[in-house]
């Protein structure tokens, strides 16, 4: 049996949400022994998202015991973890996905004993080979991520098989200037660091989380994607779409458009 993978995906209601979850879900269906943790940035889970996951054909539960289900091809656990109001109401940059990811870390501490976890945002693109490579992470593994900043790639700088620094369009005083899609962590390693969590600090989420795994030396980091010479994940970011206009029920009531209308995102009034 291959080591289990836990793929953590924060998500929130927006016009692109269902399309992006569908794309990612069908990618993950090709990966065996994988548990997908989908966490809504909301106070309640969504029937629309649940229907989408059902259509993909992936079995899921709201709160499952992973130790009893790892023999299944793919399982989904779905949580609600809203961003704290103090950050949501702020006019500054918001730490999106932090509460979701920390909620998933809590679940892992309570339910998982081994394997590897990975933060996979739903707006990225993934080559399935990276999932098979990260599966054998002993502590932390890293690899390049394409389409990041003006440099086009974010990656450890590797020479002679060793990390000599990091290549990223924004260093910002970070010890680990890496993209969220560019690293995976061992569940056992997480258990050995009970205080590890992601900070509510926009732009420093990855750096803060990796620093919370200390002690962590560069020599402990496994270099994947052919010694960080290949790009197997991309920060594609689907373009944003405007919320849909209201449906004219007088004109279209009783048609198929009523069902379609339930799946669309409307402007907040």
Tab-separated table of C-alpha atoms in Angstrom:
chain	number	residue	atom	x	y	z
A	1	UNK	CA	0.000	0.000	0.000
A	2	UNK	CA	1.373	3.383	-0.993
A	3	UNK	CA	1.520	6.056	1.741
A	4	UNK	CA	-1.699	8.104	1.922
A	5	UNK	CA	-1.918	11.613	0.588
A	6	UNK	CA	-4.051	14.343	2.165
A	7	UNK	CA	-4.826	17.125	-0.290
A	8	UNK	CA	-6.110	20.280	1.406
A	9	UNK	CA	-8.171	22.634	-0.745
A	10	UNK	CA	-9.582	25.899	0.616
A	11	UNK	CA	-12.533	27.157	-1.402
A	12	UNK	CA	-15.107	29.940	-1.287
A	13	UNK	CA	-18.254	30.920	-3.162
A	14	UNK	CA	-17.538	32.801	-6.389
A	15	UNK	CA	-18.519	32.445	-10.063
A	16	UNK	CA	-15.510	30.215	-10.826
A	17	UNK	CA	-15.762	27.942	-7.776
A	18	UNK	CA	-17.618	24.978	-9.283
A	19	UNK	CA	-15.536	24.984	-12.463
A	20	UNK	CA	-12.274	24.996	-10.542
A	21	UNK	CA	-13.314	22.276	-8.117
A	22	UNK	CA	-14.427	20.164	-11.080
A	23	UNK	CA	-11.091	20.570	-12.825
A	24	UNK	CA	-9.100	19.734	-9.708
A	25	UNK	CA	-11.394	16.861	-8.749
A	26	UNK	CA	-10.917	15.064	-12.049
A	27	UNK	CA	-7.164	15.472	-11.724
A	28	UNK	CA	-7.205	13.928	-8.246
A	29	UNK	CA	-9.270	10.970	-9.459
A	30	UNK	CA	-6.100	9.711	-11.138
A	31	UNK	CA	-4.220	9.563	-7.825
A	32	UNK	CA	-4.667	6.489	-5.627
A	33	UNK	CA	-4.918	6.356	-1.834
A	34	UNK	CA	-5.726	10.044	-1.542
A	35	UNK	CA	-8.008	11.883	0.841
A	36	UNK	CA	-9.271	15.280	-0.322
A	37	UNK	CA	-10.070	17.792	2.406
A	38	UNK	CA	-12.263	20.531	0.947
A	39	UNK	CA	-12.840	23.415	3.353
A	40	UNK	CA	-15.376	26.157	2.710
A	41	UNK	CA	-14.656	29.729	3.765
A	42	UNK	CA	-18.163	30.024	5.165
A	43	UNK	CA	-20.227	29.298	8.250
A	44	UNK	CA	-21.995	26.431	6.506
A	45	UNK	CA	-21.100	23.929	3.838
A	46	UNK	CA	-22.740	24.314	0.442
A	47	UNK	CA	-25.288	22.017	-1.198
A	48	UNK	CA	-24.130	23.273	-4.584
A	49	UNK	CA	-20.533	22.260	-3.891
A	50	UNK	CA	-21.714	18.930	-2.517
A	51	UNK	CA	-23.700	18.303	-5.704
A	52	UNK	CA	-20.624	19.080	-7.770
A	53	UNK	CA	-18.533	16.618	-5.792
A	54	UNK	CA	-21.238	13.988	-6.232
A	55	UNK	CA	-21.218	14.540	-9.973
A	56	UNK	CA	-17.459	14.042	-10.107
A	57	UNK	CA	-18.152	10.611	-8.656
A	58	UNK	CA	-15.835	10.824	-5.671
A	59	UNK	CA	-17.159	9.386	-2.381
A	60	UNK	CA	-17.056	11.803	0.549
A	61	UNK	CA	-18.259	12.385	4.096
A	62	UNK	CA	-18.510	15.491	6.226
A	63	UNK	CA	-16.493	14.025	9.101
A	64	UNK	CA	-14.950	10.715	8.235
A	65	UNK	CA	-12.496	8.531	10.105
A	66	UNK	CA	-9.668	8.341	7.590
A	67	UNK	CA	-8.165	5.269	9.234
A	68	UNK	CA	-11.212	3.283	8.146
A	69	UNK	CA	-11.393	4.631	4.590
A	70	UNK	CA	-7.859	4.802	3.199
A	71	UNK	CA	-8.464	1.694	1.086
A	72	UNK	CA	-10.983	3.641	-0.965
A	73	UNK	CA	-9.748	5.183	-4.186
A	74	UNK	CA	-10.590	8.726	-3.158
A	75	UNK	CA	-12.487	10.264	-0.274
A	76	UNK	CA	-13.586	13.808	0.414
A	77	UNK	CA	-14.086	15.444	3.762
A	78	UNK	CA	-15.753	18.838	3.718
A	79	UNK	CA	-15.621	21.448	6.469
A	80	UNK	CA	-16.743	25.000	7.011
A	81	UNK	CA	-14.033	27.355	8.288
A	82	UNK	CA	-14.864	31.025	7.780
A	83	UNK	CA	-12.243	33.747	7.813
A	84	UNK	CA	-12.376	35.615	11.165
A	85	UNK	CA	-14.441	38.806	10.929
A	86	UNK	CA	-11.532	41.010	11.966
A	87	UNK	CA	-9.719	40.056	8.746
A	88	UNK	CA	-12.784	39.834	6.516
A	89	UNK	CA	-13.803	43.421	7.358
A	90	UNK	CA	-10.290	44.799	6.945
A	91	UNK	CA	-9.657	47.028	3.924
A	92	UNK	CA	-6.088	45.722	3.696
A	93	UNK	CA	-4.969	42.540	1.920
A	94	UNK	CA	-6.811	39.549	3.373
A	95	UNK	CA	-5.187	36.270	4.506
A	96	UNK	CA	-7.374	34.078	2.288
A	97	UNK	CA	-7.485	30.368	2.991
A	98	UNK	CA	-5.665	30.527	6.329
A	99	UNK	CA	-8.615	29.515	8.518
A	100	UNK	CA	-9.407	26.740	6.019
A	101	UNK	CA	-5.903	25.324	6.063
A	102	UNK	CA	-5.585	25.545	9.836
A	103	UNK	CA	-8.912	23.717	10.139
A	104	UNK	CA	-7.489	20.943	7.961
A	105	UNK	CA	-4.326	20.785	10.082
A	106	UNK	CA	-6.530	20.285	13.148
A	107	UNK	CA	-8.319	17.448	11.363
A	108	UNK	CA	-4.993	15.807	10.500
A	109	UNK	CA	-3.825	15.982	14.106
A	110	UNK	CA	-7.042	14.317	15.221
A	111	UNK	CA	-7.465	11.718	12.491
A	112	UNK	CA	-4.243	10.955	10.601
A	113	UNK	CA	-1.141	9.158	11.852
A	114	UNK	CA	1.027	8.886	8.751
A	115	UNK	CA	1.207	9.946	5.123
A	116	UNK	CA	1.813	13.347	3.554
A	117	UNK	CA	-0.328	16.476	3.218
A	118	UNK	CA	-0.335	19.141	0.544
A	119	UNK	CA	-2.077	22.505	0.155
A	120	UNK	CA	-3.660	22.381	-3.327
A	121	UNK	CA	-5.609	25.526	-4.200
A	122	UNK	CA	-8.472	24.962	-6.597
A	123	UNK	CA	-7.289	27.581	-9.099
A	124	UNK	CA	-3.955	25.887	-9.852
A	125	UNK	CA	-2.954	23.267	-12.439
A	126	UNK	CA	-1.214	20.043	-11.434
A	127	UNK	CA	0.676	17.305	-13.261
A	128	UNK	CA	-0.344	14.075	-11.500
A	129	UNK	CA	3.318	13.018	-11.334
A	130	UNK	CA	3.951	15.518	-8.559
A	131	UNK	CA	1.441	13.735	-6.335
A	132	UNK	CA	3.261	10.431	-6.705
A	133	UNK	CA	6.588	12.106	-5.970
A	134	UNK	CA	5.425	13.981	-2.866
A	135	UNK	CA	3.883	10.814	-1.417
A	136	UNK	CA	7.263	9.736	-0.014
A	137	UNK	CA	8.118	12.992	1.777
A	138	UNK	CA	9.929	12.242	5.050
A	139	UNK	CA	9.796	15.764	6.504
A	140	UNK	CA	9.279	18.515	3.913
A	141	UNK	CA	9.624	18.366	0.137
A	142	UNK	CA	9.805	21.249	-2.351
A	143	UNK	CA	9.677	21.812	-6.110
A	144	UNK	CA	9.225	24.674	-8.620
A	145	UNK	CA	5.886	26.367	-9.350
A	146	UNK	CA	5.328	28.023	-12.705
A	147	UNK	CA	3.505	31.248	-13.593
A	148	UNK	CA	4.510	32.985	-10.369
A	149	UNK	CA	5.345	36.734	-10.406
A	150	UNK	CA	7.291	38.481	-13.159
A	151	UNK	CA	10.037	35.867	-12.979
A	152	UNK	CA	7.663	33.190	-14.226
A	153	UNK	CA	8.693	30.603	-11.655
A	154	UNK	CA	9.225	30.224	-7.915
A	155	UNK	CA	11.774	27.606	-6.907
A	156	UNK	CA	14.549	26.601	-4.553
A	157	UNK	CA	17.948	27.423	-6.070
A	158	UNK	CA	19.752	24.094	-6.310
A	159	UNK	CA	23.431	23.446	-6.961
A	160	UNK	CA	25.097	20.109	-6.485
A	161	UNK	CA	21.890	18.711	-5.009
A	162	UNK	CA	21.784	21.335	-2.233
A	163	UNK	CA	19.543	24.362	-1.650
A	164	UNK	CA	21.550	27.578	-1.972
A	165	UNK	CA	18.626	29.968	-1.727
A	166	UNK	CA	15.278	30.693	-3.307
A	167	UNK	CA	14.278	32.217	-6.636
A	168	UNK	CA	11.046	34.203	-6.406
A	169	UNK	CA	9.744	37.512	-7.688
A	170	UNK	CA	9.121	38.707	-4.143
A	171	UNK	CA	11.510	37.774	-1.353
A	172	UNK	CA	10.103	40.223	1.199
A	173	UNK	CA	12.460	39.205	3.988
A	174	UNK	CA	11.006	35.699	4.007
A	175	UNK	CA	13.139	32.755	5.074
A	176	UNK	CA	11.116	30.514	2.757
A	177	UNK	CA	9.990	32.613	-0.248
A	178	UNK	CA	8.002	29.787	-1.859
A	179	UNK	CA	4.536	29.389	-3.356
A	180	UNK	CA	1.784	27.476	-1.542
A	181	UNK	CA	1.747	24.912	-4.353
A	182	UNK	CA	5.470	24.204	-4.025
A	183	UNK	CA	5.828	22.092	-0.899
A	184	UNK	CA	4.416	19.085	0.968
A	185	UNK	CA	4.832	17.948	4.581
A	186	UNK	CA	4.891	14.613	6.374
A	187	UNK	CA	1.983	14.031	8.764
A	188	UNK	CA	4.373	12.509	11.321
A	189	UNK	CA	6.579	15.600	11.053
A	190	UNK	CA	3.506	17.745	11.764
A	191	UNK	CA	2.645	15.659	14.828
A	192	UNK	CA	6.165	16.262	16.175
A	193	UNK	CA	5.465	20.005	15.994
A	194	UNK	CA	2.156	20.501	17.833
A	195	UNK	CA	2.364	24.306	17.643
A	196	UNK	CA	2.754	24.457	13.864
A	197	UNK	CA	0.105	26.519	12.091
A	198	UNK	CA	-0.364	29.066	9.338
A	199	UNK	CA	-0.326	32.756	10.355
A	200	UNK	CA	-2.942	35.348	9.424
A	201	UNK	CA	-0.364	37.499	7.648
A	202	UNK	CA	-1.002	38.205	3.952
A	203	UNK	CA	2.014	37.356	1.817
A	204	UNK	CA	3.721	35.453	4.601
A	205	UNK	CA	1.409	32.455	4.993
A	206	UNK	CA	3.797	29.900	3.470
A	207	UNK	CA	6.853	31.364	5.182
A	208	UNK	CA	5.149	31.533	8.575
A	209	UNK	CA	3.880	27.969	8.352
A	210	UNK	CA	7.231	26.518	7.296
A	211	UNK	CA	9.015	28.463	10.044
A	212	UNK	CA	6.531	27.051	12.559
A	213	UNK	CA	7.860	23.584	11.641
A	214	UNK	CA	11.252	24.448	13.169
A	215	UNK	CA	13.708	22.972	13.631
A	216	UNK	CA	13.837	22.551	9.864
A	217	UNK	CA	17.147	22.759	8.022
A	218	UNK	CA	17.515	23.090	4.269
A	219	UNK	CA	19.292	19.730	4.336
A	220	UNK	CA	16.021	18.185	5.617
A	221	UNK	CA	14.095	19.340	2.534
A	222	UNK	CA	13.664	16.778	-0.257
A	223	UNK	CA	13.979	18.234	-3.745
A	224	UNK	CA	11.395	16.848	-6.170
A	225	UNK	CA	10.626	17.395	-9.876
A	226	UNK	CA	14.005	16.066	-11.015
A	227	UNK	CA	16.016	18.027	-8.480
A	228	UNK	CA	13.816	21.106	-9.049
A	229	UNK	CA	14.589	21.204	-12.775
A	230	UNK	CA	11.009	20.559	-13.968
A	231	UNK	CA	7.738	22.443	-13.540
A	232	UNK	CA	4.866	20.153	-12.547
A	233	UNK	CA	2.555	22.696	-10.877
A	234	UNK	CA	1.369	26.061	-12.167
A	235	UNK	CA	-0.222	29.010	-10.402
A	236	UNK	CA	-2.683	29.502	-13.251
A	237	UNK	CA	-5.380	31.582	-11.501
A	238	UNK	CA	-8.584	31.477	-13.524
A	239	UNK	CA	-9.630	34.986	-14.556
A	240	UNK	CA	-12.318	36.505	-12.378
A	241	UNK	CA	-15.831	36.745	-13.740
A	242	UNK	CA	-18.568	39.205	-12.827
A	243	UNK	CA	-21.500	37.895	-10.781
A	244	UNK	CA	-24.440	36.939	-12.981
A	245	UNK	CA	-27.300	39.335	-13.560
A	246	UNK	CA	-30.682	38.520	-12.026
A	247	UNK	CA	-32.922	36.131	-13.937
A	248	UNK	CA	-36.176	37.579	-15.258
A	249	UNK	CA	-38.613	35.136	-13.631
A	250	UNK	CA	-41.594	36.674	-15.393
A	251	UNK	CA	-40.057	35.854	-18.742
A	252	UNK	CA	-38.195	32.632	-17.936
A	253	UNK	CA	-40.134	31.076	-15.035
A	254	UNK	CA	-40.880	27.399	-15.640
A	255	UNK	CA	-37.881	26.919	-17.950
A	256	UNK	CA	-34.539	25.171	-17.447
A	257	UNK	CA	-33.015	28.563	-16.651
A	258	UNK	CA	-34.573	28.413	-13.167
A	259	UNK	CA	-32.435	25.355	-12.310
A	260	UNK	CA	-29.341	26.908	-13.844
A	261	UNK	CA	-29.973	30.101	-11.911
A	262	UNK	CA	-29.542	28.255	-8.599
A	263	UNK	CA	-25.928	27.483	-9.501
A	264	UNK	CA	-24.915	31.049	-10.299
A	265	UNK	CA	-23.367	33.657	-8.042
A	266	UNK	CA	-25.284	36.925	-7.702
A	267	UNK	CA	-24.092	40.341	-6.519
A	268	UNK	CA	-24.471	40.863	-2.788
A	269	UNK	CA	-27.227	43.396	-2.132
